[in-house]
mmCIF file of C-alpha atoms in Angstrom:
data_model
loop_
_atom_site.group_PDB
_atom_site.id
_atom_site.type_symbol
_atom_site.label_atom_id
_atom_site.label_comp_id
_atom_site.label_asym_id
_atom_site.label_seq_id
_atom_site.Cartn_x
_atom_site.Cartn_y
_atom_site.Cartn_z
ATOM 1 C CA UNK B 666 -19.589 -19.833 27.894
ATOM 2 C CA UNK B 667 -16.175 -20.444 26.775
ATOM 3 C CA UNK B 668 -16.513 -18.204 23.751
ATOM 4 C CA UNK B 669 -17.888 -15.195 25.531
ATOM 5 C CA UNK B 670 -15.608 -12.422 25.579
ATOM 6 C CA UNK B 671 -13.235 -13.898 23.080
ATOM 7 C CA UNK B 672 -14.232 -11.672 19.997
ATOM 8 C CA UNK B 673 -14.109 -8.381 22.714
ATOM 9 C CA UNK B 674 -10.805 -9.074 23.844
ATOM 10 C CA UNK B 675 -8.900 -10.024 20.568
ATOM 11 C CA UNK B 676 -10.566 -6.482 18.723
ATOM 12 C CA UNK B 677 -8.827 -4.769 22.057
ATOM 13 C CA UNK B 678 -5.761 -5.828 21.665
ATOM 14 C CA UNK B 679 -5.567 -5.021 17.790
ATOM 15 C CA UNK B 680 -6.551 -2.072 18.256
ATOM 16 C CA UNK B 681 -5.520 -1.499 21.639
ATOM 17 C CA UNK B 682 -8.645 0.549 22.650
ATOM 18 C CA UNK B 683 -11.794 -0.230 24.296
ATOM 19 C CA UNK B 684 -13.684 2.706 22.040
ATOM 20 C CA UNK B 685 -12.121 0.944 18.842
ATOM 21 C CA UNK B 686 -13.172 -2.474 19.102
ATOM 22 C CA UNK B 687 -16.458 -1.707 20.344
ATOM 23 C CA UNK B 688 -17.208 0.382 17.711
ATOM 24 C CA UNK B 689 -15.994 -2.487 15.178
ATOM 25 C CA UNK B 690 -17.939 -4.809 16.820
ATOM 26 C CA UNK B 691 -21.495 -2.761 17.138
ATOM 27 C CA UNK B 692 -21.783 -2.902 20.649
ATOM 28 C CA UNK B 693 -21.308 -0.538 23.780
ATOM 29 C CA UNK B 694 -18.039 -0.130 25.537
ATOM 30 C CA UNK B 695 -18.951 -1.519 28.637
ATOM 31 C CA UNK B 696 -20.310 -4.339 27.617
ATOM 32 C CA UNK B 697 -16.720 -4.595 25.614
ATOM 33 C CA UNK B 698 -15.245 -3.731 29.216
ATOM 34 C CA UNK B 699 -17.733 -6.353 31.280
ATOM 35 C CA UNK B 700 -16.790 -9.225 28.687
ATOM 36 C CA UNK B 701 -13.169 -8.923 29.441
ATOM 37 C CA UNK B 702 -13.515 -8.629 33.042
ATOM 38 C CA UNK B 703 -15.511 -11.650 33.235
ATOM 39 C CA UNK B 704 -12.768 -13.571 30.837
ATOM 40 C CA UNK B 705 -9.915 -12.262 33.228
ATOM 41 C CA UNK B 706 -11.745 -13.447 36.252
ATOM 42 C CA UNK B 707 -12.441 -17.273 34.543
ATOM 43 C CA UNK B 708 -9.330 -17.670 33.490
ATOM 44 C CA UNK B 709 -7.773 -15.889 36.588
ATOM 45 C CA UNK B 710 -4.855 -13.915 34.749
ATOM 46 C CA UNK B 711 -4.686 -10.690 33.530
ATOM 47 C CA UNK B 712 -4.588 -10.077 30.184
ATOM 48 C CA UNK B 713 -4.128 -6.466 29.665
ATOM 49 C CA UNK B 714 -2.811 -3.232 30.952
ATOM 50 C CA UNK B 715 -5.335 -0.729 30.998
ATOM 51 C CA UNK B 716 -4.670 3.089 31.549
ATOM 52 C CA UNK B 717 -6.428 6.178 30.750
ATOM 53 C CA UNK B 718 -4.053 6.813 27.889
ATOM 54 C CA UNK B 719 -3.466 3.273 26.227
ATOM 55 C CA UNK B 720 -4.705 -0.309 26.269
ATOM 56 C CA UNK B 721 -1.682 -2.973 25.884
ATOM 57 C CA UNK B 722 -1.229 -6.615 26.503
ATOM 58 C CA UNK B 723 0.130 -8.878 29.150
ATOM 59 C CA UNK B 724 2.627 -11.480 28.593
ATOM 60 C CA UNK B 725 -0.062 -13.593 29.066
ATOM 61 C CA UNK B 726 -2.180 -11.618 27.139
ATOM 62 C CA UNK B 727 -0.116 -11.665 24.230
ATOM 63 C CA UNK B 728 -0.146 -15.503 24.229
ATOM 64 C CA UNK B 729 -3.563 -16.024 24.447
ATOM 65 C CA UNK B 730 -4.021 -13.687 21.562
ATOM 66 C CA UNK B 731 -1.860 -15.603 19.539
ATOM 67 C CA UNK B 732 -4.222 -18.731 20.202
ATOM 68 C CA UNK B 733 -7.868 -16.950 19.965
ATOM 69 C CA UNK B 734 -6.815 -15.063 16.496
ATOM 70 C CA UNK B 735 -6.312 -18.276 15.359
ATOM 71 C CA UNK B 736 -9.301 -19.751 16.859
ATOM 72 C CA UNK B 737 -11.643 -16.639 14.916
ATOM 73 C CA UNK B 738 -9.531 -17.066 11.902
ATOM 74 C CA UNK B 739 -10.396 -20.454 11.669
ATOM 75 C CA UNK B 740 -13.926 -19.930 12.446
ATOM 76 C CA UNK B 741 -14.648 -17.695 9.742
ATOM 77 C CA UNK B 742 -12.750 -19.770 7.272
ATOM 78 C CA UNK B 743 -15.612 -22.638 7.954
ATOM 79 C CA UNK B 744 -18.258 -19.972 7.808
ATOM 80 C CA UNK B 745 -16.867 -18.580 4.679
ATOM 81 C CA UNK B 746 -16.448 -21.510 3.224
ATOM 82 C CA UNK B 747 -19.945 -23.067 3.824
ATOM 83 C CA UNK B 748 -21.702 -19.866 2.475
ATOM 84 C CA UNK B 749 -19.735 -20.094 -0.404
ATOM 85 C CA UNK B 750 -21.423 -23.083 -1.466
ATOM 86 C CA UNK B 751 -24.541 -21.454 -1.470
ATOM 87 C CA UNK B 752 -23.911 -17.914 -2.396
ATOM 88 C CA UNK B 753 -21.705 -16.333 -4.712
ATOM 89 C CA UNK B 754 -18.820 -13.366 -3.595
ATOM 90 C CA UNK B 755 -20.582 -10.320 -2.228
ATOM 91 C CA UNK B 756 -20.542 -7.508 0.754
ATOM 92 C CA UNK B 757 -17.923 -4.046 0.747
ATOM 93 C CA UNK B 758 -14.392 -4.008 0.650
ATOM 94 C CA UNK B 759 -12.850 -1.564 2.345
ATOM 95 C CA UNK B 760 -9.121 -0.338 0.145
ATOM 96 C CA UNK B 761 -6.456 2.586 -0.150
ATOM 97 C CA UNK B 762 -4.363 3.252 -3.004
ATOM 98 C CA UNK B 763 -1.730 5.652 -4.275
ATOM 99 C CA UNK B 764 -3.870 8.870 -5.597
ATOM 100 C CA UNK B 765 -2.836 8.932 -9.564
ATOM 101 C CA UNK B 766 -1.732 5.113 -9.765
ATOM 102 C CA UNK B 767 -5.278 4.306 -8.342
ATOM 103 C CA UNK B 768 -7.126 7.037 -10.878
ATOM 104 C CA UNK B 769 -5.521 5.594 -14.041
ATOM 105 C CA UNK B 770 -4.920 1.509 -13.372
ATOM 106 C CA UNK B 771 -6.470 0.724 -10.525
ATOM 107 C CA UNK B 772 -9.851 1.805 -10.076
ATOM 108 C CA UNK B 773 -10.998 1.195 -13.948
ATOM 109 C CA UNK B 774 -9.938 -2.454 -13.143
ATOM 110 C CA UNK B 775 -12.276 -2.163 -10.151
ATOM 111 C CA UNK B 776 -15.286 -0.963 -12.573
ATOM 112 C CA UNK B 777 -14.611 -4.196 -14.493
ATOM 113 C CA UNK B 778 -14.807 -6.329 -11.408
ATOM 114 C CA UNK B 779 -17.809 -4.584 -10.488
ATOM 115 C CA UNK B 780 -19.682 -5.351 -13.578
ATOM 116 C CA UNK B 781 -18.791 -9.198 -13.261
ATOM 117 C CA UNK B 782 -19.701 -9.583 -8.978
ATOM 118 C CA UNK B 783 -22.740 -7.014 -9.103
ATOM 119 C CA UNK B 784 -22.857 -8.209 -5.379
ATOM 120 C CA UNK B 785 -19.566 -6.806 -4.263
ATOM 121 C CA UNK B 786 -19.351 -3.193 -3.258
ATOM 122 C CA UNK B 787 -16.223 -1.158 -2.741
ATOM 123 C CA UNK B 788 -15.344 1.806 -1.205
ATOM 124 C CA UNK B 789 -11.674 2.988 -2.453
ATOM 125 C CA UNK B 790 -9.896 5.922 -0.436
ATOM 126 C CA UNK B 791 -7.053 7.374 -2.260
ATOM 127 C CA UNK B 792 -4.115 8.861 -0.881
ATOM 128 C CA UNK B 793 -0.455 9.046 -0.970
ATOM 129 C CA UNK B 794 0.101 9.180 2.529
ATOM 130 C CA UNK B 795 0.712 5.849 4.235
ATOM 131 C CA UNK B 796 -2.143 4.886 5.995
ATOM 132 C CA UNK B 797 -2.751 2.499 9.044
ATOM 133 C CA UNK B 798 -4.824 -0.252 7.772
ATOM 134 C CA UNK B 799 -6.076 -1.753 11.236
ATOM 135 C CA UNK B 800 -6.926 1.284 12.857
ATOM 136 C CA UNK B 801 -8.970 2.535 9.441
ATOM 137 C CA UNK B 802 -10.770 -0.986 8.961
ATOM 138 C CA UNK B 803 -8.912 -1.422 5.315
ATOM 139 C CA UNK B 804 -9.124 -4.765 3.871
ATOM 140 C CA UNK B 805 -6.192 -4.049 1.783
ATOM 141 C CA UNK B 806 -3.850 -1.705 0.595
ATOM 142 C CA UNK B 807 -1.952 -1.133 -2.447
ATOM 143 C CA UNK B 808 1.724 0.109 -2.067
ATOM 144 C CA UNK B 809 4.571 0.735 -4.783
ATOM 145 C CA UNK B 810 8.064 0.165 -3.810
ATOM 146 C CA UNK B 811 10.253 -1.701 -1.037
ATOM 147 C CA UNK B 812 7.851 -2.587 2.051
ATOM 148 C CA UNK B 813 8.781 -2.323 5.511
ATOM 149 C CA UNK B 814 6.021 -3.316 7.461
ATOM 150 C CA UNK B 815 6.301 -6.557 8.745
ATOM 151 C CA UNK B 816 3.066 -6.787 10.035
ATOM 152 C CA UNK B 817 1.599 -7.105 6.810
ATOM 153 C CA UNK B 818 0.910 -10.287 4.263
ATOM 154 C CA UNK B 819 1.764 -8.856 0.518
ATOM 155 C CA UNK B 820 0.995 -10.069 -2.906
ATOM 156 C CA UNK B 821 2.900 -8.758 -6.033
ATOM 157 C CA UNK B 822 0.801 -7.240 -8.271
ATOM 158 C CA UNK B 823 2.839 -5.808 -10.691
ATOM 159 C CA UNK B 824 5.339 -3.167 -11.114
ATOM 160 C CA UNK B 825 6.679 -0.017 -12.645
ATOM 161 C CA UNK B 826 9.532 2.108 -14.279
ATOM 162 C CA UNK B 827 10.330 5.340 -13.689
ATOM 163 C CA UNK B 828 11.183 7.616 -16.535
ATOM 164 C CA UNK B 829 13.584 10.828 -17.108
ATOM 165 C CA UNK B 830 12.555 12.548 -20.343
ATOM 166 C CA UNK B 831 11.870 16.188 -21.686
ATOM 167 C CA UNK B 832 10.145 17.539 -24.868
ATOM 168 C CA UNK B 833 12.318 17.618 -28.117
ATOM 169 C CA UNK B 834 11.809 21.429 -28.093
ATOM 170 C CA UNK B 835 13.557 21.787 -24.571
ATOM 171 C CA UNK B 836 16.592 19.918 -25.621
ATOM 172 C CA UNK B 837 16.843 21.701 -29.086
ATOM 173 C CA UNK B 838 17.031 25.101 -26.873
ATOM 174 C CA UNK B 839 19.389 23.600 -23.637
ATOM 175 C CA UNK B 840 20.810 20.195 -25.197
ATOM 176 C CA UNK B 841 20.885 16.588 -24.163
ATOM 177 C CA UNK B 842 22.401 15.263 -20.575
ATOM 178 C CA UNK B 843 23.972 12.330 -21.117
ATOM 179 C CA UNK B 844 25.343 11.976 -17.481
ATOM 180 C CA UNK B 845 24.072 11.903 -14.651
ATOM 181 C CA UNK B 846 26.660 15.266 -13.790
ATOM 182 C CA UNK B 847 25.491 17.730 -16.555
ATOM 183 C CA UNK B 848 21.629 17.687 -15.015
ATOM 184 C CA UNK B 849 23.075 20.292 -12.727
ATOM 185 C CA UNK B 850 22.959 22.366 -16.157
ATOM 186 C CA UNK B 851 19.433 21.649 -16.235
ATOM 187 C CA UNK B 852 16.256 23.019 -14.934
ATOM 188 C CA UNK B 853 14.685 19.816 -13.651
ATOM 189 C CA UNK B 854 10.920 19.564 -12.702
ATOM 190 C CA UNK B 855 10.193 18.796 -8.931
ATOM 191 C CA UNK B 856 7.870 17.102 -7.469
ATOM 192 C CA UNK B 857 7.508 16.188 -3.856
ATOM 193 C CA UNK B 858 10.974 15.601 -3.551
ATOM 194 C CA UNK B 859 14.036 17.775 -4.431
ATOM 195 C CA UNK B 860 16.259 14.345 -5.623
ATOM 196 C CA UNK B 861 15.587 11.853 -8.607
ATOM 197 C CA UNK B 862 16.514 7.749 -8.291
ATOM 198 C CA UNK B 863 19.278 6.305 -10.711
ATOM 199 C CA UNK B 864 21.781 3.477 -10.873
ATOM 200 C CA UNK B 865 24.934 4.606 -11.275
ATOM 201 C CA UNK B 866 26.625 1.788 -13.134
ATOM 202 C CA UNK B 867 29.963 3.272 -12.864
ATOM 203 C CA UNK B 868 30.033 2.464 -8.708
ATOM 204 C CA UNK B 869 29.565 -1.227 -8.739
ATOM 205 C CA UNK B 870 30.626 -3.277 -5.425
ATOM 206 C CA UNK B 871 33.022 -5.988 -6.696
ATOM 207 C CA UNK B 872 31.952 -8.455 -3.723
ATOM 208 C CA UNK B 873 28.565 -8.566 -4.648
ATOM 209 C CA UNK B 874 28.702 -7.125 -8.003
ATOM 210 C CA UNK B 875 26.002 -5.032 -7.533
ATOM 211 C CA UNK B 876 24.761 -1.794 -8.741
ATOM 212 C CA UNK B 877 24.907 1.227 -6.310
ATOM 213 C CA UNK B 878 21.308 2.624 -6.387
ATOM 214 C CA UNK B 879 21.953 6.877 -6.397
ATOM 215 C CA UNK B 880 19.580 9.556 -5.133
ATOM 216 C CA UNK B 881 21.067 12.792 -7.123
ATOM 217 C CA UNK B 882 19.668 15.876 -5.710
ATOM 218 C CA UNK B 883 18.180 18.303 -8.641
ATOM 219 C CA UNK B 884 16.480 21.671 -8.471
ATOM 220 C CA UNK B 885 14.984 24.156 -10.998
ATOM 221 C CA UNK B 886 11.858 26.401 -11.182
ATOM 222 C CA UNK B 887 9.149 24.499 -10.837
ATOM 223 C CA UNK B 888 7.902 21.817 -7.741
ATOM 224 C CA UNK B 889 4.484 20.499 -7.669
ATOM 225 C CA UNK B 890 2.675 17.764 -5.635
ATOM 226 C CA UNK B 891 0.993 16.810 -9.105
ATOM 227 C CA UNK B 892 2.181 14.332 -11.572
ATOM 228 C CA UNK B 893 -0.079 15.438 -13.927
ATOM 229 C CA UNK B 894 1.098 18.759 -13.968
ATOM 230 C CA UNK B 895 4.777 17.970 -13.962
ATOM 231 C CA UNK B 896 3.805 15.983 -17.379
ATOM 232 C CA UNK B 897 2.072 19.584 -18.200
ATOM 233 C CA UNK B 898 5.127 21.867 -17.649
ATOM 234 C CA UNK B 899 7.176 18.963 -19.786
ATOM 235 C CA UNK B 900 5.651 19.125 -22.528
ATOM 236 C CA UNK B 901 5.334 22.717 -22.550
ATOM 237 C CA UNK B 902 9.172 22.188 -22.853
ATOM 238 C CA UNK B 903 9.703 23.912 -19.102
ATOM 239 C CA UNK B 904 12.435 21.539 -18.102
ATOM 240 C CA UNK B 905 13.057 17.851 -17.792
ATOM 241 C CA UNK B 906 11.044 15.409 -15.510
ATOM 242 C CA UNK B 907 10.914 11.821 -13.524
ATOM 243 C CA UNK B 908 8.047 10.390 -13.875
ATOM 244 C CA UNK B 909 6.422 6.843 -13.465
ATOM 245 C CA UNK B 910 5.483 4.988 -16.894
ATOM 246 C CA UNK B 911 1.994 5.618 -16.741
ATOM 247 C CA UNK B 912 2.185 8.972 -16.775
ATOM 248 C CA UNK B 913 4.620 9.389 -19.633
ATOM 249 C CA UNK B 914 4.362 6.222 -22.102
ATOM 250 C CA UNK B 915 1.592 7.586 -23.978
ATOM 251 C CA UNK B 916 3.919 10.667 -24.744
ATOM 252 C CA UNK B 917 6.971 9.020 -25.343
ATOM 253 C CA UNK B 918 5.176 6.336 -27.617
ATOM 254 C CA UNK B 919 4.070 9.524 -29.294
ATOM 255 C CA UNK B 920 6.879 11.521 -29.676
ATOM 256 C CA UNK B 921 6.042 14.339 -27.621
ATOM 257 C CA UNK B 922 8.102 13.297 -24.584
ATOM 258 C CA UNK B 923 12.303 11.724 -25.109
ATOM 259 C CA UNK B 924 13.452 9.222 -22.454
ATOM 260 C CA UNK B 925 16.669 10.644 -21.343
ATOM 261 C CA UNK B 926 19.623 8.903 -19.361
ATOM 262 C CA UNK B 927 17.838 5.536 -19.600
ATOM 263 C CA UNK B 928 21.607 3.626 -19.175
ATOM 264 C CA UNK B 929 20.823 5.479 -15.435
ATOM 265 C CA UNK B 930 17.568 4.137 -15.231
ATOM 266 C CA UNK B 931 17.139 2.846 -11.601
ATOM 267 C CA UNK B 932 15.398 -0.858 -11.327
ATOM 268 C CA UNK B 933 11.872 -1.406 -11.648
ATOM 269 C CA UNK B 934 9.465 -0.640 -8.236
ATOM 270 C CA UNK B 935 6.903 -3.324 -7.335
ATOM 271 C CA UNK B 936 3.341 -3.095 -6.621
ATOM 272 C CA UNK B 937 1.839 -4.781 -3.917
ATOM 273 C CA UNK B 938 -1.403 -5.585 -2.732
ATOM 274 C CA UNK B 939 -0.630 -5.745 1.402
ATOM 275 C CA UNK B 940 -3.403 -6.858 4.203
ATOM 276 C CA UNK B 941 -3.098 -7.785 8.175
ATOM 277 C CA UNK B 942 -1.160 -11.068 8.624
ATOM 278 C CA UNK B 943 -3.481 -11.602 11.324
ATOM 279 C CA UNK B 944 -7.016 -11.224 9.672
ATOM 280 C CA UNK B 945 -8.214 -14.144 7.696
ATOM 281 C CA UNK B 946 -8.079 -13.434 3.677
ATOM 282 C CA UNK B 947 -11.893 -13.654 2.977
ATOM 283 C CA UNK B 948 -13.025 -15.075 -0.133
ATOM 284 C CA UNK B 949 -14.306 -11.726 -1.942
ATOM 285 C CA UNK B 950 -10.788 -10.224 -1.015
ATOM 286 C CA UNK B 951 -8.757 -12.939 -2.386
ATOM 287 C CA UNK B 952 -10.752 -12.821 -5.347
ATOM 288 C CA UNK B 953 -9.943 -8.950 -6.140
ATOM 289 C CA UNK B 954 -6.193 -9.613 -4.958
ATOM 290 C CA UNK B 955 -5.693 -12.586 -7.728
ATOM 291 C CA UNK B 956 -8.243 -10.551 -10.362
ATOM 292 C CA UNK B 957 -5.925 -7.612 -10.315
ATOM 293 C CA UNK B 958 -2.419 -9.802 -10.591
ATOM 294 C CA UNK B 959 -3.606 -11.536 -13.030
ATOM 295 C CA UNK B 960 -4.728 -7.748 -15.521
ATOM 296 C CA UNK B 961 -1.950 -5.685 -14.004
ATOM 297 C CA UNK B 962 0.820 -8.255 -14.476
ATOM 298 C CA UNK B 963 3.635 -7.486 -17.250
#
């Protein structure tokens, strides 16, 4: 009797709806609303505000919480690790990743994991928006850059460079910038954004001798929401682009692309694979996480 209403109240209060967590946890609301009550009336405190707009927790509530997500953690981690003596990794995982650096490097490496746990299945959403992995019952996420969520455990994966180049035949017809200053000469290739990252080496902070990161604001005739077709218009010799290695290296390695400015170059972005802090790391999960450090890692 001391368990019941445990699992109901600690899916409420991570996703601070009665609809949510019932949903989540294949049962009907009230009997996600009943549970609860009866737990608030045994342990004679309330545990959470309820209104018709939003479900939030106590004081109280928040402690306990603290204590039961433990408790659940812990009791799937003896689950887990008892059927893993008997079974090898299998059931879904649930991830979101970055549109084109999931279509070229990630998902392949997902094919390959595929082939060697037949009994895994995985359903990938990609997206470039920033999406909320509680509230879309994501296992785990994988992000590029400087991460601000707190709330999240993350596990470096790898990382990237960011490129300025242009075709040879645009710079034969408009020249070569070799500052940061003359790309207002320049018609430079937009994407979402209307400014490009650098380090400008000539502003260094003498205290911390440190080099001042620069968002230089660029503009010319073209702006599209497509990497791909950035790298298009490039090599058609349209203008000059930023792009992230793996859309250009094949080009440069080839010729068809120049790297331009690289003494502006601004420090390599990180990849992270990122999951709730406060859902346990199941075995299948962990496995993908350390599969894909280990094949993306330079």
């Amino acid at each position: 009797m001391r368990w019941d209403g445990i699992s109901e109240f600690v899916y409420v209060a991570e996703h601070e709806s009665f609809t949510r967590a019932a949903k989540e946890l294949g049962i009907s609301t009230a009997q996600v609303s009943r549970q609860i009550s009866a737990l608030e009336k045994r342990l004679n405190i309330k545990l959470l505000y309820r209104t018709t707009r939003k479900v939030s927790l106590t004081e109280e509530g928040r402690v306990f919480y603290q204590h039961c997500r433990g408790v659940l953690d812990g009791l799937d981690a003896a689950e887990q690790a008892v059927s893993n003596l008997q079974s090898k990794p299998q059931g879904r995982i649930k991830l979101t990743a970055p549109v084109t650096y999931g279509e070229q490097q990630l998902l392949p490496l997902i094919n390959d994991f595929m082939v060697q746990y037949s009994d895994i299945e995985v359903t990938a959403f990609l997206s470039n928006q920033k999406i909320d992995l509680i509230d879309g019952g994501y296992d785990l996420a994988i992000r590029i850059g400087k991460l601000s969520d707190s709330t999240m455990m993350a596990k470096k994966l790898s990382r990237r460079t960011n490129f300025v180049c242009a075709a040879p035949a645009y710079l034969e017809k408009y020249g070569t910038p070799h500052v940061l200053s003359e790309l207002s000469q320049h018609n430079c290739l937009l994407g979402t954004r209307d400014y490009w990252h650098f380090i400008d080496f000539k502003e260094i902070d003498s205290e911390k001798n440190a080099d001042k990161e620069k968002n230089l604001r660029v503009s010319g005739t073209v702006q599209y929401n497509s990497g791909h077709s950035l790298v298009d218009a490039a090599l058609k010799g349209l203008g000059i682009v930023q792009l992230p290695d793996y859309y250009v290296q094949q080009y440069l390695a080839s010729g068809a692309l120049v790297s331009l400015l690289d003494n502006y170059r601004e420090p390599e972005e990180s990849i992270w694979a990122i999951y709730p802090h406060n859902r346990h790391l199941s075995p299948k999960i962990r496995l993908l996480v350390d599969y894909l450090a280990e094949r993306l890692a330079v």
